[in-house]
Amino acid sequence: PDPDDQEGAHIQCGENAKAVRLALSRYVAAHRSAYPKTLQELVPDQLSALPECRMAQSGFHYEVVAGKVELTCSRHGLR
């Protein structure tokens, strides 16, 4: 694998995670501090589509633990 492509994918994955976190913040603000059950609930009001990591070829795993959001990419770990 091309190291530059891997680094670019890692950077893009981080940007995607930021976009999801921002969308989650907007969702929580609009829904009386309630988090969505799944990330799919962010579409289409907060995101036009759920971003995926091109290296993992999958979306993020999402859960709320003790009021804190954890997003995980299977390729790049916790974000």
Tab-separated table of N, CA, C and O in Angstrom:
chain	number	residue	atom	x	y	z
A	1	PRO	N	0.819	-1.204	0.000
A	1	PRO	CA	0.000	0.000	0.000
A	1	PRO	C	0.857	1.260	0.000
A	1	PRO	O	1.902	1.303	0.635
A	2	ASP	N	0.394	2.253	-0.685
A	2	ASP	CA	1.079	3.532	-0.790
A	2	ASP	C	0.997	4.284	0.542
A	2	ASP	O	-0.096	4.583	1.023
A	3	PRO	N	2.146	4.614	1.164
A	3	PRO	CA	2.121	5.315	2.448
A	3	PRO	C	1.428	6.670	2.370
A	3	PRO	O	0.755	7.081	3.310
A	4	ASP	N	1.592	7.381	1.254
A	4	ASP	CA	0.931	8.678	1.108
A	4	ASP	C	-0.584	8.521	1.070
A	4	ASP	O	-1.307	9.324	1.642
A	5	ASP	N	-1.045	7.467	0.402
A	5	ASP	CA	-2.481	7.210	0.340
A	5	ASP	C	-3.020	6.860	1.725
A	5	ASP	O	-4.098	7.287	2.102
A	6	GLN	N	-2.243	6.086	2.481
A	6	GLN	CA	-2.669	5.724	3.835
A	6	GLN	C	-2.743	6.957	4.725
A	6	GLN	O	-3.681	7.116	5.503
A	7	GLU	N	-1.752	7.841	4.608
A	7	GLU	CA	-1.757	9.068	5.410
A	7	GLU	C	-2.939	9.947	5.008
A	7	GLU	O	-3.631	10.506	5.864
A	8	GLY	N	-3.193	10.060	3.711
A	8	GLY	CA	-4.330	10.846	3.236
A	8	GLY	C	-5.648	10.281	3.730
A	8	GLY	O	-6.548	11.030	4.121
A	9	ALA	N	-5.760	8.959	3.732
A	9	ALA	CA	-6.978	8.311	4.223
A	9	ALA	C	-7.153	8.549	5.715
A	9	ALA	O	-8.262	8.768	6.194
A	10	HIS	N	-6.048	8.528	6.451
A	10	HIS	CA	-6.094	8.782	7.896
A	10	HIS	C	-6.564	10.209	8.162
A	10	HIS	O	-7.417	10.445	9.030
A	11	ILE	N	-6.029	11.158	7.408
A	11	ILE	CA	-6.432	12.560	7.554
A	11	ILE	C	-7.904	12.728	7.200
A	11	ILE	O	-8.663	13.377	7.924
A	12	GLN	N	-8.332	12.118	6.093
A	12	GLN	CA	-9.735	12.218	5.676
A	12	GLN	C	-10.658	11.580	6.712
A	12	GLN	O	-11.725	12.097	7.004
A	13	CYS	N	-10.241	10.480	7.293
A	13	CYS	CA	-11.034	9.814	8.323
A	13	CYS	C	-11.219	10.763	9.515
A	13	CYS	O	-12.315	10.878	10.071
A	14	GLY	N	-10.160	11.452	9.893
A	14	GLY	CA	-10.253	12.428	10.984
A	14	GLY	C	-11.212	13.559	10.651
A	14	GLY	O	-11.993	13.995	11.506
A	15	GLU	N	-11.167	14.030	9.412
A	15	GLU	CA	-12.089	15.085	8.981
A	15	GLU	C	-13.532	14.583	8.994
A	15	GLU	O	-14.449	15.305	9.387
A	16	ASN	N	-13.723	13.342	8.563
A	16	ASN	CA	-15.063	12.754	8.593
A	16	ASN	C	-15.576	12.650	10.026
A	16	ASN	O	-16.746	12.928	10.297
A	17	ALA	N	-14.695	12.254	10.946
A	17	ALA	CA	-15.085	12.152	12.353
A	17	ALA	C	-15.493	13.519	12.896
A	17	ALA	O	-16.479	13.635	13.640
A	18	LYS	N	-14.762	14.574	12.518
A	18	LYS	CA	-15.119	15.928	12.949
A	18	LYS	C	-16.494	16.317	12.426
A	18	LYS	O	-17.295	16.920	13.139
A	19	ALA	N	-16.772	15.977	11.170
A	19	ALA	CA	-18.076	16.301	10.583
A	19	ALA	C	-19.196	15.570	11.315
A	19	ALA	O	-20.264	16.147	11.569
A	20	VAL	N	-18.973	14.310	11.669
A	20	VAL	CA	-19.985	13.535	12.394
A	20	VAL	C	-20.195	14.139	13.783
A	20	VAL	O	-21.322	14.290	14.241
A	21	ARG	N	-19.110	14.494	14.459
A	21	ARG	CA	-19.239	15.102	15.793
A	21	ARG	C	-20.007	16.419	15.738
A	21	ARG	O	-20.835	16.704	16.598
A	22	LEU	N	-19.734	17.234	14.729
A	22	LEU	CA	-20.452	18.487	14.563
A	22	LEU	C	-21.935	18.218	14.315
A	22	LEU	O	-22.810	18.871	14.890
A	23	ALA	N	-22.231	17.251	13.471
A	23	ALA	CA	-23.618	16.884	13.196
A	23	ALA	C	-24.305	16.379	14.469
A	23	ALA	O	-25.471	16.698	14.723
A	24	LEU	N	-23.587	15.612	15.272
A	24	LEU	CA	-24.145	15.144	16.544
A	24	LEU	C	-24.457	16.320	17.467
A	24	LEU	O	-25.502	16.351	18.117
A	25	SER	N	-23.571	17.302	17.513
A	25	SER	CA	-23.808	18.494	18.337
A	25	SER	C	-25.058	19.239	17.889
A	25	SER	O	-25.868	19.673	18.722
A	26	ARG	N	-25.216	19.380	16.577
A	26	ARG	CA	-26.415	20.061	16.055
A	26	ARG	C	-27.668	19.252	16.373
A	26	ARG	O	-28.706	19.814	16.726
A	27	TYR	N	-27.582	17.937	16.253
A	27	TYR	CA	-28.715	17.066	16.548
A	27	TYR	C	-29.116	17.214	18.021
A	27	TYR	O	-30.290	17.382	18.342
A	28	VAL	N	-28.146	17.153	18.915
A	28	VAL	CA	-28.408	17.256	20.351
A	28	VAL	C	-29.048	18.611	20.679
A	28	VAL	O	-29.995	18.685	21.464
A	29	ALA	N	-28.558	19.670	20.054
A	29	ALA	CA	-29.125	20.998	20.284
A	29	ALA	C	-30.584	21.068	19.820
A	29	ALA	O	-31.415	21.721	20.454
A	30	ALA	N	-30.890	20.381	18.745
A	30	ALA	CA	-32.242	20.410	18.185
A	30	ALA	C	-33.202	19.424	18.857
A	30	ALA	O	-34.406	19.521	18.677
A	31	HIS	N	-32.668	18.481	19.634
A	31	HIS	CA	-33.500	17.430	20.230
A	31	HIS	C	-33.411	17.385	21.752
A	31	HIS	O	-33.356	16.311	22.353
A	32	ARG	N	-33.359	18.552	22.357
A	32	ARG	CA	-33.394	18.665	23.823
A	32	ARG	C	-32.362	17.792	24.520
A	32	ARG	O	-32.679	17.021	25.427
A	33	SER	N	-31.144	17.879	24.059
A	33	SER	CA	-30.001	17.180	24.653
A	33	SER	C	-30.030	15.663	24.499
A	33	SER	O	-29.282	14.957	25.171
A	34	ALA	N	-30.880	15.148	23.623
A	34	ALA	CA	-30.937	13.701	23.392
A	34	ALA	C	-30.042	13.339	22.210
A	34	ALA	O	-30.053	14.002	21.177
A	35	TYR	N	-29.258	12.283	22.395
A	35	TYR	CA	-28.436	11.786	21.297
A	35	TYR	C	-29.257	10.843	20.430
A	35	TYR	O	-30.174	10.187	20.916
A	36	PRO	N	-28.917	10.748	19.141
A	36	PRO	CA	-29.628	9.796	18.281
A	36	PRO	C	-29.274	8.361	18.669
A	36	PRO	O	-28.194	8.096	19.203
A	37	LYS	N	-30.195	7.450	18.395
A	37	LYS	CA	-29.913	6.035	18.662
A	37	LYS	C	-28.864	5.491	17.707
A	37	LYS	O	-28.041	4.656	18.074
A	38	THR	N	-28.918	5.958	16.469
A	38	THR	CA	-27.933	5.552	15.460
A	38	THR	C	-27.477	6.787	14.687
A	38	THR	O	-28.174	7.811	14.663
A	39	LEU	N	-26.334	6.680	14.044
A	39	LEU	CA	-25.846	7.793	13.234
A	39	LEU	C	-26.747	8.053	12.030
A	39	LEU	O	-26.803	9.174	11.520
A	40	GLN	N	-27.463	7.042	11.585
A	40	GLN	CA	-28.350	7.198	10.438
A	40	GLN	C	-29.407	8.286	10.688
A	40	GLN	O	-29.875	8.916	9.754
A	41	GLU	N	-29.738	8.523	11.956
A	41	GLU	CA	-30.707	9.567	12.295
A	41	GLU	C	-30.198	10.971	11.965
A	41	GLU	O	-30.980	11.920	11.949
A	42	LEU	N	-28.915	11.117	11.688
A	42	LEU	CA	-28.354	12.419	11.323
A	42	LEU	C	-28.659	12.783	9.872
A	42	LEU	O	-28.528	13.940	9.478
A	43	VAL	N	-29.031	11.790	9.085
A	43	VAL	CA	-29.307	11.977	7.654
A	43	VAL	C	-30.811	12.132	7.475
A	43	VAL	O	-31.572	11.342	8.030
A	44	PRO	N	-31.296	13.085	6.738
A	44	PRO	CA	-30.617	14.103	5.950
A	44	PRO	C	-30.516	15.458	6.646
A	44	PRO	O	-29.937	16.381	6.084
A	45	ASP	N	-31.066	15.600	7.856
A	45	ASP	CA	-31.112	16.930	8.478
A	45	ASP	C	-29.746	17.484	8.873
A	45	ASP	O	-29.506	18.683	8.731
A	46	GLN	N	-28.860	16.641	9.370
A	46	GLN	CA	-27.552	17.112	9.827
A	46	GLN	C	-26.425	16.785	8.841
A	46	GLN	O	-25.445	17.522	8.765
A	47	LEU	N	-26.543	15.692	8.132
A	47	LEU	CA	-25.562	15.275	7.123
A	47	LEU	C	-26.309	14.799	5.887
A	47	LEU	O	-27.354	14.171	6.010
A	48	SER	N	-25.750	15.052	4.716
A	48	SER	CA	-26.403	14.571	3.498
A	48	SER	C	-26.245	13.059	3.363
A	48	SER	O	-27.101	12.383	2.795
A	49	ALA	N	-25.158	12.525	3.893
A	49	ALA	CA	-24.887	11.078	3.898
A	49	ALA	C	-23.865	10.811	5.001
A	49	ALA	O	-23.113	11.704	5.379
A	50	LEU	N	-23.852	9.586	5.489
A	50	LEU	CA	-22.860	9.230	6.502
A	50	LEU	C	-21.507	8.991	5.837
A	50	LEU	O	-21.416	8.221	4.880
A	51	PRO	N	-20.464	9.645	6.326
A	51	PRO	CA	-19.142	9.424	5.736
A	51	PRO	C	-18.581	8.066	6.131
A	51	PRO	O	-18.927	7.513	7.172
A	52	GLU	N	-17.728	7.541	5.273
A	52	GLU	CA	-17.044	6.275	5.534
A	52	GLU	C	-15.549	6.476	5.426
A	52	GLU	O	-15.085	7.370	4.728
A	53	CYS	N	-14.802	5.628	6.084
A	53	CYS	CA	-13.349	5.596	5.931
A	53	CYS	C	-13.048	4.789	4.679
A	53	CYS	O	-13.480	3.639	4.570
A	54	ARG	N	-12.304	5.374	3.760
A	54	ARG	CA	-12.039	4.645	2.513
A	54	ARG	C	-11.102	3.474	2.717
A	54	ARG	O	-11.108	2.528	1.939
A	55	MET	N	-10.283	3.493	3.761
A	55	MET	CA	-9.382	2.368	4.022
A	55	MET	C	-10.134	1.220	4.699
A	55	MET	O	-9.900	0.064	4.406
A	56	ALA	N	-11.049	1.546	5.610
A	56	ALA	CA	-11.818	0.515	6.305
A	56	ALA	C	-13.012	0.083	5.467
A	56	ALA	O	-13.571	-0.984	5.677
A	57	GLN	N	-13.401	0.941	4.530
A	57	GLN	CA	-14.579	0.717	3.689
A	57	GLN	C	-15.820	0.453	4.543
A	57	GLN	O	-16.620	-0.432	4.246
A	58	SER	N	-15.923	1.247	5.612
A	58	SER	CA	-17.093	1.152	6.478
A	58	SER	C	-17.281	2.484	7.181
A	58	SER	O	-16.408	3.351	7.149
A	59	GLY	N	-18.426	2.617	7.817
A	59	GLY	CA	-18.709	3.826	8.570
A	59	GLY	C	-18.147	3.737	9.978
A	59	GLY	O	-17.445	2.793	10.339
A	60	PHE	N	-18.470	4.720	10.762
A	60	PHE	CA	-18.016	4.772	12.142
A	60	PHE	C	-18.930	3.967	13.049
A	60	PHE	O	-20.132	3.899	12.838
A	61	HIS	N	-18.344	3.380	14.075
A	61	HIS	CA	-19.119	2.793	15.164
A	61	HIS	C	-19.350	3.932	16.151
A	61	HIS	O	-18.437	4.705	16.443
A	62	TYR	N	-20.564	4.023	16.678
A	62	TYR	CA	-20.948	5.138	17.525
A	62	TYR	C	-21.607	4.631	18.792
A	62	TYR	O	-22.419	3.714	18.758
A	63	GLU	N	-21.214	5.218	19.920
A	63	GLU	CA	-21.940	4.967	21.154
A	63	GLU	C	-21.706	6.137	22.104
A	63	GLU	O	-20.734	6.875	21.973
A	64	VAL	N	-22.633	6.281	23.028
A	64	VAL	CA	-22.522	7.308	24.058
A	64	VAL	C	-22.275	6.580	25.372
A	64	VAL	O	-23.061	5.728	25.773
A	65	VAL	N	-21.160	6.916	26.010
A	65	VAL	CA	-20.784	6.286	27.274
A	65	VAL	C	-20.638	7.389	28.319
A	65	VAL	O	-19.811	8.291	28.158
A	66	ALA	N	-21.488	7.319	29.350
A	66	ALA	CA	-21.469	8.319	30.424
A	66	ALA	C	-21.557	9.740	29.870
A	66	ALA	O	-20.835	10.633	30.297
A	67	GLY	N	-22.428	9.926	28.881
A	67	GLY	CA	-22.642	11.242	28.294
A	67	GLY	C	-21.560	11.704	27.333
A	67	GLY	O	-21.581	12.833	26.872
A	68	LYS	N	-20.605	10.834	27.029
A	68	LYS	CA	-19.521	11.186	26.113
A	68	LYS	C	-19.620	10.342	24.848
A	68	LYS	O	-19.791	9.131	24.914
A	69	VAL	N	-19.510	11.007	23.705
A	69	VAL	CA	-19.596	10.330	22.408
A	69	VAL	C	-18.272	9.648	22.086
A	69	VAL	O	-17.208	10.241	22.209
A	70	GLU	N	-18.367	8.395	21.678
A	70	GLU	CA	-17.209	7.667	21.178
A	70	GLU	C	-17.489	7.247	19.738
A	70	GLU	O	-18.470	6.566	19.470
A	71	LEU	N	-16.640	7.707	18.838
A	71	LEU	CA	-16.691	7.300	17.431
A	71	LEU	C	-15.461	6.444	17.165
A	71	LEU	O	-14.353	6.820	17.525
A	72	THR	N	-15.669	5.319	16.549
A	72	THR	CA	-14.564	4.411	16.269
A	72	THR	C	-14.532	4.074	14.787
A	72	THR	O	-15.564	3.727	14.211
A	73	CYS	N	-13.366	4.171	14.206
A	73	CYS	CA	-13.124	3.673	12.857
A	73	CYS	C	-12.386	2.353	13.018
A	73	CYS	O	-11.391	2.285	13.747
A	74	SER	N	-12.830	1.312	12.358
A	74	SER	CA	-12.191	0.001	12.518
A	74	SER	C	-10.744	0.016	12.027
A	74	SER	O	-9.931	-0.791	12.455
A	75	ARG	N	-10.399	0.949	11.191
A	75	ARG	CA	-9.037	1.034	10.668
A	75	ARG	C	-8.148	1.957	11.508
A	75	ARG	O	-6.978	1.702	11.720
A	76	HIS	N	-8.722	3.059	11.986
A	76	HIS	CA	-7.911	4.105	12.633
A	76	HIS	C	-8.172	4.237	14.141
A	76	HIS	O	-7.609	5.114	14.777
A	77	GLY	N	-9.019	3.416	14.710
A	77	GLY	CA	-9.244	3.457	16.150
A	77	GLY	C	-10.186	4.569	16.581
A	77	GLY	O	-10.951	5.099	15.805
A	78	LEU	N	-10.098	4.917	17.840
A	78	LEU	CA	-10.975	5.953	18.395
A	78	LEU	C	-10.622	7.320	17.830
A	78	LEU	O	-9.465	7.631	17.624
A	79	ARG	N	-11.654	8.100	17.647
A	79	ARG	CA	-11.502	9.474	17.152
A	79	ARG	C	-12.071	10.426	18.166
A	79	ARG	O	-13.116	10.273	18.656
